Amino acid sequence: MASSSKAKGGSVSDPRGVHSRDKIKLCNDILLDNFGPVVARVGTTILQRGRLTFRDITRFLSMPTSHPASGLDPSQGETPSLSTDPGLGASTTAPSSSSSSSLPANPIKNQQLIRAALLTLIQHHVCWHVSSDADGSLIRPDSPEGVQGVEYFQIDVDEVLARTRFGAYAAIIDVEWGSDASDVVMCVYKNGKLQAKEVIRRLCGQEGDEQYDHSRAERYEEIMRDLLLHYYLQPSSPISHTSANDRRLAYEQEEMTRVRRMLKPKERIEMHARARERVREDEEGVWKYTNAELAEMSGNATERKGVLKRQKRKAVTANGNGKATKKRRKDEGSRKKTSSRSKKSSKLALSDSEDDEAGAHAAGDDSQELYIDPQVFLRVNLDRFDVHIRDQAIFKATEARYNTTTAEVLSSMIDMSARLDASHAPSIRTPESRIINVHSLREHISPHMPLKKVFERNSIKDLFGSDTSQSGLLAEVIALLSCSDNIASRGSRFVGPSSSSELGSGHTVGAGGSRTPSNSVVQFDNIAKVLRGQLLRDVVESQFGTAGARVMTLLQEKGKLEEKHISKLCLITMSETRDICARLFASSLLALQEVPRSADRAAARTVFLWYVDTEKCISWLSDHLYKTMSRHCQRRREEERREQDLVRKVRRTDLESMAQEDQAASGGEVAVSTKGDEATDRTLSLLGVIERRRYLKLRKRLEIITLGEFKTAMNLFILYWASQVDS
């Protein structure tokens, strides 16, 4: 059953499967919009009950319930349909949850339907499934065929909540890689996982057809190869369908069975460390083959899974002198020019040996060209897209705290760290960046970056004197980000000194005399905590006023205080202090610490100290955002339900064909694409004036709701990022 939000602690997603009611309701709304009522009903049942077997899932779904989590009854036969209009989002013709929440949900007794729903969730990596024996040991995919166990299913809540950020993912891939790469990512994401050859077939058609374009298919192959090398796509493996927590517990169980005695505390800590290391090796094994696996494979395999290499020989003339003909050189030059971006991007993600091979290929010698394996199954690596969202959030936070130039310097440091760590998949779980040298950063940033704008114009000469070089100003900017002049605020600094002695130690003196470490790192954990604290203060201020936010900020900085000290430091009266503290205490944002002065613990001789319980605050904030996001989804479905007749008329395919015929008859150019607002605008021309006004008003309201959903999703991402860094 769903537990209270206090049981979750500070984590946005509890690995034990304990989730609050608001989180389960939001997950149900997301599954309902993306997969329909039956899949949402199955997924919500697993979320409410925890990990279940197929037999238990069937038993729980066969029992009628008077309080369904979904506002849609599968027996009514109405299924949600995904909208083709970006302004409308995912739509459904079902009634709202408020109108049908009191109606009993009919049981689902069709096991084939339940099995299809589970396969859909597994296909889209929303549901984990694992088989374990009677001892609790994990049955791996490479286990002998005779070994059997019980299969359990569990919902990956982080994967469900990440679907609210898919609009941001689509915008990122379109800006970074272009529309063709966006088509590839959209195709893979909508289908969960696909083979590389299946992606090409869906985008270019079947090979041998009249509409099949070989050049376009080759371009998509290069794009998929580059996306795989840059970790935007990842190979799908059986280990990715298993929870990391289940694997860790199974590895610890294996260690316990080997020892067969009680472990000492130190040995138990070492056992946990070995289990976590094996889990980390499993995550790295998704991307690369081991040496043993490479030895068993053919000679065209590389270390990266899904990437193969083929031999390319230079052309030989009839005379045998080894020189390419003029036409051959011209064709190779045009081909290199068209694929220069893909080759340049693929070199960034290769190892040193692969870089040498790519360089030999560019020189025209015998080399090995990389291409994607058509048999590999691909899925979207959401963690790579989350890194982009994290970088954007850091840029906006730095710009709001300092200025735009300082944010550009910090973004350059993050970009330089990503280039230094290009051989590993980027992740938002990283607590800090790679070591960045100040002198190397000076060569990385643009020489025309206006670093003087970081500081006040009139005080530059007074503070720095005549030394206003770029190197000195850059050192001062890093000193500003590292809070070198304030020891008390180092817990909230964005940049800190490196604790590793890999590149040596030393300091760089800035233009103003500030001593900055030569080797620095971007502290992502501090930035995440600062953004989470700022988000908490903003929400508290919106609900409890400025005085409530002032009390929360004071207690977060000072710790435990009495009412009289809170009143004095916050400049509010005692009556207002008691009222605000009582309201915050009722919302589980504040807690009381009793300090008795005597043994009888009388209230008159007891000091009561107010303090902030961080875990309860984060839990309260998470539930508040979950409820807000869920209400956005309900409001969008209700708006579409009110105008469902008009929406169905606009989406009719026969109206679309009629609009194209009218446009062609009038001499206008017929657009080939039918995505987004283009198809809608053509069908709107066939509607009446009143219907057109109604639909435009509906689309305007849905755009406002979508904007609210996007802002709430970004706030939820900050909490998710902070929880991943803390773990």
XYZ file of C-alpha atoms in Angstrom:
727
model
C 0.000 0.000 0.000
C 1.064 3.581 -0.445
C 2.748 4.899 2.628
C 2.901 8.417 3.909
C 5.407 10.871 2.565
C 7.351 10.819 5.827
C 8.506 7.282 5.156
C 10.316 8.290 2.006
C 12.944 10.462 3.573
C 14.740 12.893 1.355
C 14.868 10.724 -1.716
C 12.625 11.475 -4.635
C 12.448 7.769 -5.491
C 12.886 5.177 -2.777
C 14.621 1.985 -3.982
C 12.466 -0.048 -1.594
C 9.386 0.752 -3.652
C 7.705 2.849 -0.919
C 6.044 5.831 -2.554
C 3.613 8.490 -1.432
C 0.040 8.732 -2.633
C 0.732 11.871 -4.680
C 3.627 10.214 -6.495
C 1.525 7.161 -7.344
C -1.261 9.409 -8.626
C 1.168 11.313 -10.850
C 2.674 8.088 -12.214
C -0.828 6.861 -12.982
C -1.586 10.057 -14.918
C 1.649 9.742 -16.899
C 1.008 6.095 -17.765
C -2.570 6.947 -18.685
C -1.476 9.675 -21.107
C 1.275 7.582 -22.694
C -0.023 3.999 -22.774
C -3.745 3.958 -22.054
C -6.039 2.861 -19.215
C -5.174 -0.847 -19.081
C -1.418 -0.303 -18.846
C -1.984 2.491 -16.317
C -4.135 0.183 -14.200
C -1.481 -2.561 -14.224
C 1.366 -0.150 -13.476
C -0.532 1.555 -10.653
C -1.330 -1.804 -9.060
C 2.360 -2.700 -8.978
C 3.207 0.723 -7.548
C 0.634 0.394 -4.782
C 1.471 -3.198 -3.842
C 5.220 -3.247 -4.447
C 7.043 -5.900 -6.459
C 4.659 -8.665 -7.465
C 4.579 -11.889 -9.403
C 2.317 -12.340 -12.395
C -0.022 -14.459 -10.300
C -0.375 -11.731 -7.670
C -0.908 -9.042 -10.312
C -3.700 -11.080 -11.864
C -5.284 -11.685 -8.467
C -5.276 -8.002 -7.469
C -6.617 -6.854 -10.847
C -9.419 -9.416 -10.764
C -10.813 -7.867 -7.572
C -13.078 -4.803 -7.998
C -12.070 -1.659 -6.153
C -14.213 1.315 -5.186
C -11.309 3.787 -5.272
C -9.456 3.367 -8.554
C -6.271 5.372 -8.914
C -7.195 6.112 -12.496
C -10.221 8.107 -13.522
C -10.707 5.855 -16.535
C -12.446 2.506 -16.572
C -10.916 0.008 -19.033
C -14.253 -1.705 -19.483
C -15.738 1.421 -21.065
C -13.706 0.821 -24.199
C -12.361 4.366 -24.462
C -8.613 4.568 -24.813
C -6.481 7.688 -24.871
C -4.985 8.707 -28.168
C -1.706 10.505 -28.565
C -2.131 13.891 -30.141
C -0.366 14.861 -33.335
C -0.529 18.515 -32.370
C 2.356 19.673 -30.139
C 0.157 22.404 -28.738
C -2.347 19.835 -27.547
C 0.013 17.250 -26.097
C -1.199 13.764 -25.233
C -4.956 13.699 -25.251
C -7.660 11.362 -24.099
C -11.376 11.281 -24.532
C -12.008 9.812 -21.115
C -13.831 11.689 -18.380
C -11.856 13.377 -15.669
C -10.852 11.584 -12.504
C -12.928 13.921 -10.380
C -16.123 12.809 -12.085
C -15.489 9.068 -11.899
C -13.309 8.571 -8.838
C -16.275 7.332 -6.806
C -17.317 4.743 -9.393
C -16.053 1.185 -8.902
C -13.461 -0.008 -11.407
C -14.415 -3.233 -13.122
C -11.954 -6.097 -12.627
C -9.544 -7.160 -15.365
C -9.597 -10.949 -15.605
C -8.081 -11.400 -19.052
C -4.570 -12.724 -18.410
C -3.558 -12.201 -22.018
C -4.434 -8.508 -21.711
C -2.447 -8.197 -18.477
C 0.517 -9.966 -20.053
C 0.414 -7.583 -23.027
C 0.362 -4.605 -20.652
C 3.421 -5.943 -18.814
C 5.235 -6.486 -22.109
C 4.481 -2.882 -23.063
C 5.917 -1.604 -19.786
C 9.012 -3.785 -20.163
C 9.471 -2.736 -23.786
C 9.601 0.923 -22.711
C 11.892 0.166 -19.714
C 9.226 1.284 -17.263
C 8.995 -2.089 -15.524
C 11.848 -4.163 -14.104
C 11.539 -7.933 -14.053
C 13.843 -10.323 -12.248
C 13.840 -14.052 -11.542
C 15.142 -15.350 -8.222
C 15.332 -18.798 -6.690
C 14.111 -19.938 -3.285
C 17.255 -18.612 -1.557
C 16.804 -15.142 -3.040
C 19.734 -15.475 -5.442
C 19.435 -13.697 -8.760
C 19.008 -15.899 -11.828
C 21.067 -14.185 -14.513
C 20.268 -14.442 -18.241
C 23.406 -16.560 -18.800
C 22.386 -19.123 -16.165
C 21.850 -22.768 -17.209
C 18.514 -23.598 -18.787
C 17.504 -25.991 -16.028
C 17.575 -23.275 -13.362
C 14.098 -21.895 -12.721
C 12.741 -19.347 -10.309
C 9.930 -16.943 -9.581
C 9.699 -13.822 -11.743
C 8.916 -10.519 -10.030
C 7.838 -7.225 -11.596
C 8.597 -3.749 -10.257
C 7.968 -0.261 -11.669
C 10.921 2.061 -12.275
C 9.449 5.326 -10.981
C 12.348 7.448 -12.230
C 11.732 6.199 -15.766
C 8.045 7.079 -15.479
C 8.689 10.589 -14.159
C 11.330 11.177 -16.844
C 8.593 11.013 -19.483
C 7.451 14.453 -18.315
C 10.784 15.828 -19.596
C 10.527 14.324 -23.062
C 9.688 17.712 -24.580
C 12.995 19.054 -23.261
C 14.799 15.974 -24.623
C 13.352 16.560 -28.101
C 14.415 20.214 -28.055
C 17.953 19.299 -26.930
C 18.562 16.717 -29.646
C 17.127 19.031 -32.306
C 19.433 21.895 -31.296
C 22.556 19.790 -30.786
C 22.300 17.367 -33.722
C 19.595 18.544 -36.108
C 16.243 17.298 -37.335
C 17.509 13.947 -38.671
C 18.918 12.987 -35.282
C 15.670 14.148 -33.705
C 13.748 11.753 -35.971
C 15.994 8.871 -34.877
C 15.619 9.613 -31.164
C 11.852 10.104 -31.472
C 11.496 6.803 -33.335
C 13.489 4.879 -30.720
C 11.798 6.581 -27.768
C 8.253 5.982 -29.013
C 8.972 2.271 -29.472
C 11.009 1.694 -26.316
C 13.863 -0.082 -28.059
C 14.496 -1.011 -31.679
C 17.139 -2.649 -33.795
C 19.242 -0.281 -35.865
C 18.014 -1.816 -39.114
C 14.412 -1.462 -37.921
C 14.946 2.254 -37.254
C 16.163 2.726 -40.821
C 13.227 0.731 -42.174
C 10.721 2.869 -40.283
C 12.342 6.132 -41.383
C 13.341 5.263 -44.970
C 11.055 2.387 -45.912
C 11.827 -1.171 -46.923
C 14.973 -1.683 -48.964
C 14.041 -2.396 -52.562
C 10.956 -0.167 -52.620
C 10.678 2.752 -55.006
C 10.643 5.308 -52.185
C 13.748 3.868 -50.517
C 16.621 6.391 -50.493
C 20.090 4.846 -50.057
C 21.825 8.149 -49.312
C 19.272 8.973 -46.640
C 19.661 5.513 -45.097
C 23.445 5.947 -44.977
C 22.996 9.321 -43.313
C 20.775 7.776 -40.640
C 23.366 5.035 -40.077
C 26.063 7.648 -39.472
C 23.766 9.579 -37.138
C 22.966 6.474 -35.080
C 26.668 5.639 -34.887
C 27.518 9.131 -33.644
C 24.641 9.171 -31.160
C 25.814 5.822 -29.834
C 29.427 6.994 -29.553
C 28.315 10.141 -27.716
C 26.071 8.166 -25.322
C 22.736 9.605 -26.501
C 21.725 6.080 -27.492
C 22.779 2.966 -25.630
C 22.674 -0.739 -26.423
C 19.856 -2.555 -24.700
C 20.980 -5.539 -22.647
C 19.158 -7.978 -20.336
C 20.957 -6.520 -17.322
C 19.276 -3.143 -17.921
C 15.872 -4.723 -17.201
C 16.961 -5.605 -13.670
C 16.931 -3.227 -10.739
C 20.351 -2.201 -9.446
C 19.095 -2.735 -5.903
C 18.111 -6.337 -6.701
C 21.524 -7.019 -8.195
C 23.282 -5.507 -5.196
C 21.269 -7.640 -2.769
C 21.918 -10.743 -4.878
C 25.670 -10.078 -4.895
C 25.640 -9.632 -1.123
C 23.729 -12.904 -0.798
C 26.410 -14.650 -2.853
C 29.096 -13.260 -0.556
C 27.205 -14.475 2.508
C 26.801 -18.006 1.141
C 30.535 -18.267 0.492
C 31.578 -17.263 4.002
C 29.054 -19.367 5.995
C 29.745 -17.527 9.252
C 28.928 -14.282 10.990
C 30.821 -11.390 9.459
C 32.627 -8.766 11.457
C 31.606 -5.122 10.972
C 34.691 -4.383 8.894
C 34.127 -7.459 6.724
C 30.492 -6.506 6.230
C 31.509 -3.026 5.045
C 33.968 -4.583 2.600
C 31.263 -6.958 1.367
C 28.906 -4.029 0.676
C 31.708 -2.221 -1.166
C 32.407 -5.256 -3.365
C 28.708 -5.591 -4.189
C 28.477 -1.921 -5.174
C 31.596 -2.310 -7.302
C 30.036 -5.237 -9.165
C 26.918 -3.161 -9.803
C 29.103 -0.373 -11.183
C 30.877 -2.870 -13.447
C 27.491 -4.035 -14.720
C 26.593 -0.453 -15.633
C 29.883 0.012 -17.480
C 29.442 -3.352 -19.191
C 26.380 -1.988 -20.976
C 28.678 0.197 -23.084
C 31.839 -1.868 -23.593
C 32.815 -5.463 -24.207
C 35.212 -7.240 -21.910
C 38.460 -8.717 -23.230
C 37.007 -12.221 -22.985
C 33.958 -11.218 -25.026
C 36.145 -9.543 -27.658
C 38.234 -12.705 -28.007
C 35.120 -14.759 -28.793
C 33.772 -12.278 -31.350
C 34.769 -11.679 -34.954
C 37.610 -9.407 -35.968
C 35.386 -6.473 -36.921
C 34.193 -5.868 -33.334
C 35.303 -2.883 -31.235
C 35.320 -2.219 -27.517
C 32.075 -0.262 -27.793
C 28.965 -2.396 -28.048
C 27.004 -1.893 -31.233
C 29.921 -0.355 -33.168
C 31.769 -2.391 -35.797
C 34.687 -1.589 -38.078
C 35.246 -2.375 -41.720
C 38.411 -2.296 -43.798
C 38.746 0.549 -46.289
C 41.445 0.213 -48.931
C 42.669 3.010 -51.129
C 41.901 2.768 -54.834
C 44.576 1.374 -57.161
C 44.870 2.384 -60.829
C 45.384 0.023 -63.728
C 49.125 0.771 -63.721
C 49.341 -0.465 -60.142
C 51.175 2.614 -58.879
C 48.887 2.948 -55.868
C 47.496 6.366 -56.855
C 43.780 6.987 -56.971
C 42.211 8.236 -60.150
C 41.005 11.810 -60.442
C 37.348 10.801 -60.364
C 37.925 8.593 -57.327
C 39.645 11.415 -55.450
C 36.799 13.767 -56.340
C 34.169 11.321 -55.051
C 36.103 10.751 -51.834
C 36.478 14.502 -51.331
C 32.745 15.127 -51.722
C 31.919 12.239 -49.412
C 34.323 13.512 -46.760
C 32.838 16.984 -47.036
C 29.269 15.779 -46.506
C 30.177 13.577 -43.544
C 32.765 15.857 -41.935
C 30.520 16.628 -38.982
C 29.810 12.978 -38.214
C 33.493 12.004 -38.438
C 34.537 14.951 -36.314
C 31.965 14.101 -33.656
C 32.816 10.407 -33.680
C 36.493 11.122 -33.019
C 35.645 12.851 -29.745
C 34.216 9.664 -28.256
C 36.851 7.222 -29.455
C 39.769 5.845 -27.510
C 43.388 6.637 -28.343
C 43.796 3.647 -30.623
C 40.553 4.402 -32.430
C 41.655 8.019 -32.870
C 44.763 6.791 -34.684
C 42.599 4.644 -36.932
C 40.300 7.568 -37.711
C 43.314 9.756 -38.457
C 44.688 7.151 -40.842
C 41.320 7.007 -42.572
C 41.350 10.783 -43.036
C 44.851 10.541 -44.540
C 43.668 8.051 -47.165
C 45.658 4.990 -45.989
C 44.356 1.516 -45.189
C 42.170 2.069 -42.139
C 39.103 0.852 -40.309
C 35.886 2.830 -40.685
C 33.397 2.560 -37.855
C 29.756 1.777 -38.519
C 26.800 0.699 -36.409
C 25.823 -2.927 -36.029
C 22.416 -3.341 -37.732
C 21.475 -6.132 -35.291
C 22.019 -4.158 -32.077
C 18.981 -3.097 -30.053
C 19.047 0.602 -29.193
C 17.326 2.596 -26.478
C 17.496 6.254 -25.465
C 19.988 7.060 -22.713
C 17.964 9.491 -20.605
C 20.897 10.173 -18.294
C 22.772 11.858 -21.151
C 19.874 14.218 -21.798
C 19.556 14.926 -18.072
C 23.157 16.145 -18.127
C 22.136 18.790 -20.670
C 19.224 19.875 -18.474
C 21.565 19.994 -15.467
C 24.004 22.230 -17.351
C 21.187 24.565 -18.372
C 19.966 24.768 -14.767
C 23.506 25.557 -13.577
C 23.862 28.295 -16.190
C 20.580 29.941 -15.160
C 21.420 29.691 -11.448
C 24.873 31.212 -11.957
C 23.440 33.960 -14.135
C 20.870 34.826 -11.464
C 23.454 34.726 -8.673
C 26.261 36.597 -10.471
C 25.937 37.623 -14.139
C 25.987 36.204 -17.662
C 29.762 36.288 -18.130
C 30.358 34.333 -14.927
C 27.809 31.761 -16.084
C 29.657 31.440 -19.403
C 32.955 30.817 -17.578
C 31.363 28.088 -15.456
C 29.792 26.530 -18.564
C 33.228 26.510 -20.205
C 34.619 24.657 -17.191
C 31.849 22.051 -17.417
C 32.400 21.668 -21.156
C 36.140 21.244 -20.670
C 35.535 18.596 -18.004
C 33.222 16.710 -20.380
C 35.921 16.692 -23.058
C 38.488 15.357 -20.603
C 36.109 12.564 -19.579
C 34.839 11.688 -23.062
C 35.697 7.994 -22.652
C 33.025 7.535 -19.954
C 29.277 8.005 -20.147
C 28.282 11.326 -18.518
C 25.895 11.073 -15.594
C 24.128 13.428 -13.212
C 25.229 11.193 -10.321
C 28.741 12.642 -10.562
C 29.381 14.748 -7.424
C 32.139 16.818 -9.030
C 33.751 17.364 -12.405
C 37.184 16.383 -13.621
C 40.215 18.391 -12.529
C 40.428 21.644 -14.479
C 43.646 23.624 -14.697
C 43.328 27.403 -14.789
C 45.932 27.808 -17.534
C 44.275 25.142 -19.692
C 40.927 26.844 -19.152
C 42.421 30.109 -20.389
C 43.193 28.431 -23.718
C 39.752 26.815 -23.858
C 37.620 29.953 -23.489
C 37.258 32.577 -26.169
C 39.898 35.351 -26.075
C 37.145 37.892 -26.721
C 35.075 36.927 -23.662
C 34.340 40.181 -21.756
C 35.624 39.145 -18.328
C 35.654 42.784 -17.200
C 31.849 42.748 -17.150
C 31.958 40.386 -14.178
C 33.110 43.212 -11.924
C 31.932 46.754 -11.436
C 33.247 49.069 -14.088
C 34.286 51.927 -11.794
C 36.123 49.697 -9.315
C 38.248 47.665 -11.746
C 41.227 50.008 -11.589
C 40.868 50.529 -7.831
C 40.825 46.796 -7.121
C 43.031 45.385 -9.852
C 45.223 48.313 -10.799
C 46.907 48.060 -14.158
C 46.902 44.234 -14.201
C 43.700 43.587 -16.134
C 44.888 40.729 -18.331
C 42.576 37.886 -19.275
C 44.498 35.396 -17.122
C 44.283 37.605 -14.040
C 40.592 38.325 -14.547
C 39.863 34.626 -15.124
C 41.581 33.744 -11.847
C 39.452 36.346 -10.072
C 36.267 34.889 -11.575
C 37.212 31.408 -10.333
C 37.985 32.882 -6.904
C 34.534 34.481 -6.946
C 32.874 31.144 -7.759
C 34.890 29.322 -5.086
C 34.005 31.876 -2.345
C 37.666 32.131 -1.369
C 37.030 35.248 0.733
C 34.272 33.701 2.884
C 34.945 30.483 4.767
C 31.384 30.258 6.127
C 29.820 30.055 2.653
C 32.057 27.328 1.248
C 29.242 24.816 1.601
C 27.359 26.681 -1.133
C 30.231 27.426 -3.506
C 30.023 26.327 -7.115
C 33.758 25.713 -7.661
C 36.200 24.215 -5.188
C 39.849 23.175 -5.044
C 40.771 19.715 -6.216
C 41.493 17.203 -3.478
C 43.535 15.028 -5.834
C 47.229 15.547 -6.424
C 47.084 14.090 -9.915
C 48.149 17.316 -11.609
C 50.210 18.742 -8.773
C 49.387 21.547 -6.371
C 49.828 25.293 -6.449
C 47.987 28.579 -6.529
C 47.344 31.253 -9.105
C 47.223 34.883 -8.042
C 44.395 36.828 -9.631
C 44.359 40.404 -10.805
C 43.005 41.566 -7.448
C 45.434 39.523 -5.357
C 43.101 36.576 -4.683
C 44.865 33.231 -4.376
C 43.086 30.649 -6.502
C 44.030 26.950 -6.653
C 45.604 26.062 -9.974
C 43.496 22.884 -10.160
C 39.781 23.279 -9.495
C 36.622 21.205 -9.867
C 32.977 22.109 -10.380
C 31.104 20.872 -7.310
C 27.813 19.575 -8.668
C 26.669 18.359 -5.243
C 26.879 21.851 -3.752
C 25.075 23.371 -6.726
C 22.267 20.809 -6.451
C 21.825 21.534 -2.740
C 21.772 25.290 -3.361
C 19.126 24.955 -6.084
C 17.050 22.622 -3.935
C 17.206 25.036 -1.000
C 16.234 27.954 -3.220
C 13.294 25.980 -4.592
C 12.152 25.146 -1.061
C 12.324 28.798 -0.008
C 10.338 29.891 -3.068
C 7.550 27.387 -2.387
C 7.456 28.262 1.324
C 7.266 31.955 0.482
C 4.369 31.372 -1.912
C 2.389 29.460 0.734
C 3.452 31.037 4.047
C 4.483 34.522 2.988
C 7.740 36.424 3.288
C 7.927 35.985 7.054
C 7.658 32.201 6.709
C 10.498 32.127 4.181
C 12.555 34.340 6.491
C 12.071 31.932 9.405
C 12.973 28.917 7.242
C 16.129 30.579 5.925
C 17.224 31.597 9.420
C 16.785 28.114 10.875
C 18.573 26.521 7.920
C 21.582 28.767 8.484
C 21.676 28.947 12.304
C 20.285 25.567 13.331
C 18.146 25.165 16.472
C 16.782 28.390 18.010
C 14.197 29.501 20.540
C 11.173 31.592 19.682
C 12.608 34.755 21.203
C 15.783 34.444 19.137
C 13.752 33.795 15.975
C 11.633 36.860 16.685
C 14.677 39.045 17.273
C 16.677 37.911 14.238
C 13.718 37.857 11.819
C 12.413 41.246 13.015
C 8.878 39.998 13.669
C 6.724 39.998 16.798
C 6.412 37.041 19.161
C 2.775 36.435 18.206
C 3.691 36.294 14.511
C 6.612 34.011 15.318
C 4.402 31.549 17.203
C 1.796 31.582 14.436
C 4.333 31.004 11.644
C 6.194 28.282 13.538
C 2.918 26.507 14.336
C 1.849 26.554 10.678
C 5.240 25.311 9.505
C 5.162 22.615 12.187
C 1.713 21.466 11.014
C 3.127 21.074 7.483
C 6.074 18.991 8.804
C 8.547 21.679 7.749
C 9.721 22.442 11.303
C 10.350 20.168 14.266
C 10.729 20.724 18.017
C 13.613 19.694 20.245
C 12.852 19.561 23.994
C 15.683 20.406 26.383
C 14.464 19.872 30.014
C 16.102 21.873 32.792
C 14.999 19.515 35.564
C 14.490 15.803 36.032
C 10.698 16.042 36.186
C 10.633 17.366 32.572
C 7.980 19.939 33.384
C 6.911 22.134 30.484
C 7.534 25.316 32.481
C 11.162 24.281 33.010
C 11.786 23.022 29.466
C 13.395 24.880 26.576
C 11.781 24.255 23.167
C 14.078 24.678 20.178
C 12.788 24.969 16.630
C 14.811 23.444 13.786
C 14.391 22.389 10.164
C 14.037 18.664 9.435
C 15.634 18.436 5.992
C 14.217 15.036 5.067
C 10.662 16.021 5.939
C 11.040 19.299 4.050
C 12.181 17.541 0.899
C 9.387 14.993 1.254
C 6.815 17.775 1.666
C 8.209 19.672 -1.316
C 8.222 16.538 -3.491
C 4.600 15.748 -2.688
C 3.633 19.360 -3.342
C 5.204 19.242 -6.825
C 3.737 15.797 -7.549
C 0.272 17.074 -6.703
C 0.773 20.183 -8.849
C 1.920 18.112 -11.828
C -0.973 15.688 -11.430
C -3.480 18.541 -11.383
C -1.968 19.911 -14.586
C -2.542 16.531 -16.256
C -6.118 16.361 -14.988
C -6.851 19.906 -16.138
C -5.498 19.189 -19.618
C -7.639 16.074 -19.968
C -10.705 17.952 -18.735
C -10.159 20.786 -21.229
C -9.912 18.293 -24.079
C -12.950 16.385 -22.839
C -15.103 19.518 -22.988
C -14.165 20.075 -26.638
C -13.723 16.437 -27.626
C -16.118 16.682 -30.597
C -14.179 19.605 -32.020
C -10.811 17.929 -31.404
C -11.944 14.766 -33.184
C -13.137 16.801 -36.138
C -9.804 18.611 -36.465
C -7.857 15.336 -36.375
C -9.894 13.639 -39.092
C -7.673 12.300 -41.860
C -10.267 12.909 -44.582
C -10.290 16.624 -43.719
C -6.526 16.651 -44.056
C -6.682 15.151 -47.553
C -9.445 17.588 -48.555
C -7.359 20.524 -47.351
C -4.393 19.345 -49.408
C -6.561 18.978 -52.516
C -7.997 22.481 -52.086
C -4.529 23.908 -51.609
C -3.249 22.145 -54.733
C -6.268 23.274 -56.767
C -5.703 26.891 -55.760
C -2.143 26.733 -57.064
C -0.447 26.717 -53.678
C 2.448 24.501 -52.730
C 1.388 21.430 -50.775
C 3.528 20.786 -47.730
C 4.894 17.273 -47.454
C 5.158 17.222 -43.680
C 2.007 16.586 -41.687
C 3.500 16.995 -38.216
C 2.571 19.555 -35.632
C 0.616 22.699 -36.351
C 1.026 22.424 -40.151
C -1.635 19.737 -40.510
C -3.853 21.486 -37.965
C -3.699 24.836 -39.767
C -4.737 23.217 -43.037
C -7.724 21.502 -41.436
C -8.717 24.693 -39.623
C -9.372 26.308 -42.987
C -12.271 23.859 -43.485
C -13.935 24.715 -40.174
C -16.502 27.391 -39.567
C -15.675 30.708 -37.974
C -17.144 29.814 -34.578
C -15.490 26.379 -34.485
C -12.166 27.894 -35.496
C -12.357 30.411 -32.653
C -13.264 27.679 -30.174
C -10.323 25.541 -31.242
C -7.846 28.424 -31.096
C -9.024 29.267 -27.581
C -8.639 25.622 -26.596
C -5.118 25.488 -27.988
C -4.227 28.680 -26.123
C -5.442 27.208 -22.827
C -3.542 23.982 -23.454
C -0.357 25.917 -24.195
C -0.642 27.631 -20.802
C -1.153 24.256 -19.100
C 1.814 22.797 -20.993
C 3.995 25.689 -19.839
C 2.986 25.008 -16.240
C 3.784 21.315 -16.699
C 7.221 22.172 -18.065
C 8.080 24.449 -15.129
C 6.929 21.846 -12.617
C 8.898 19.131 -14.430
C 12.068 21.231 -14.206
C 11.511 21.729 -10.463
C 11.054 17.988 -10.049
C 14.275 17.449 -11.969
C 16.190 19.572 -9.444
C 14.943 17.342 -6.622
C 15.767 14.224 -8.640
C 19.274 15.508 -9.418
C 19.956 16.357 -5.766
C 18.772 12.913 -4.637
C 20.981 11.162 -7.203
C 24.055 13.138 -6.128
C 23.363 12.404 -2.442
C 23.065 8.681 -3.128
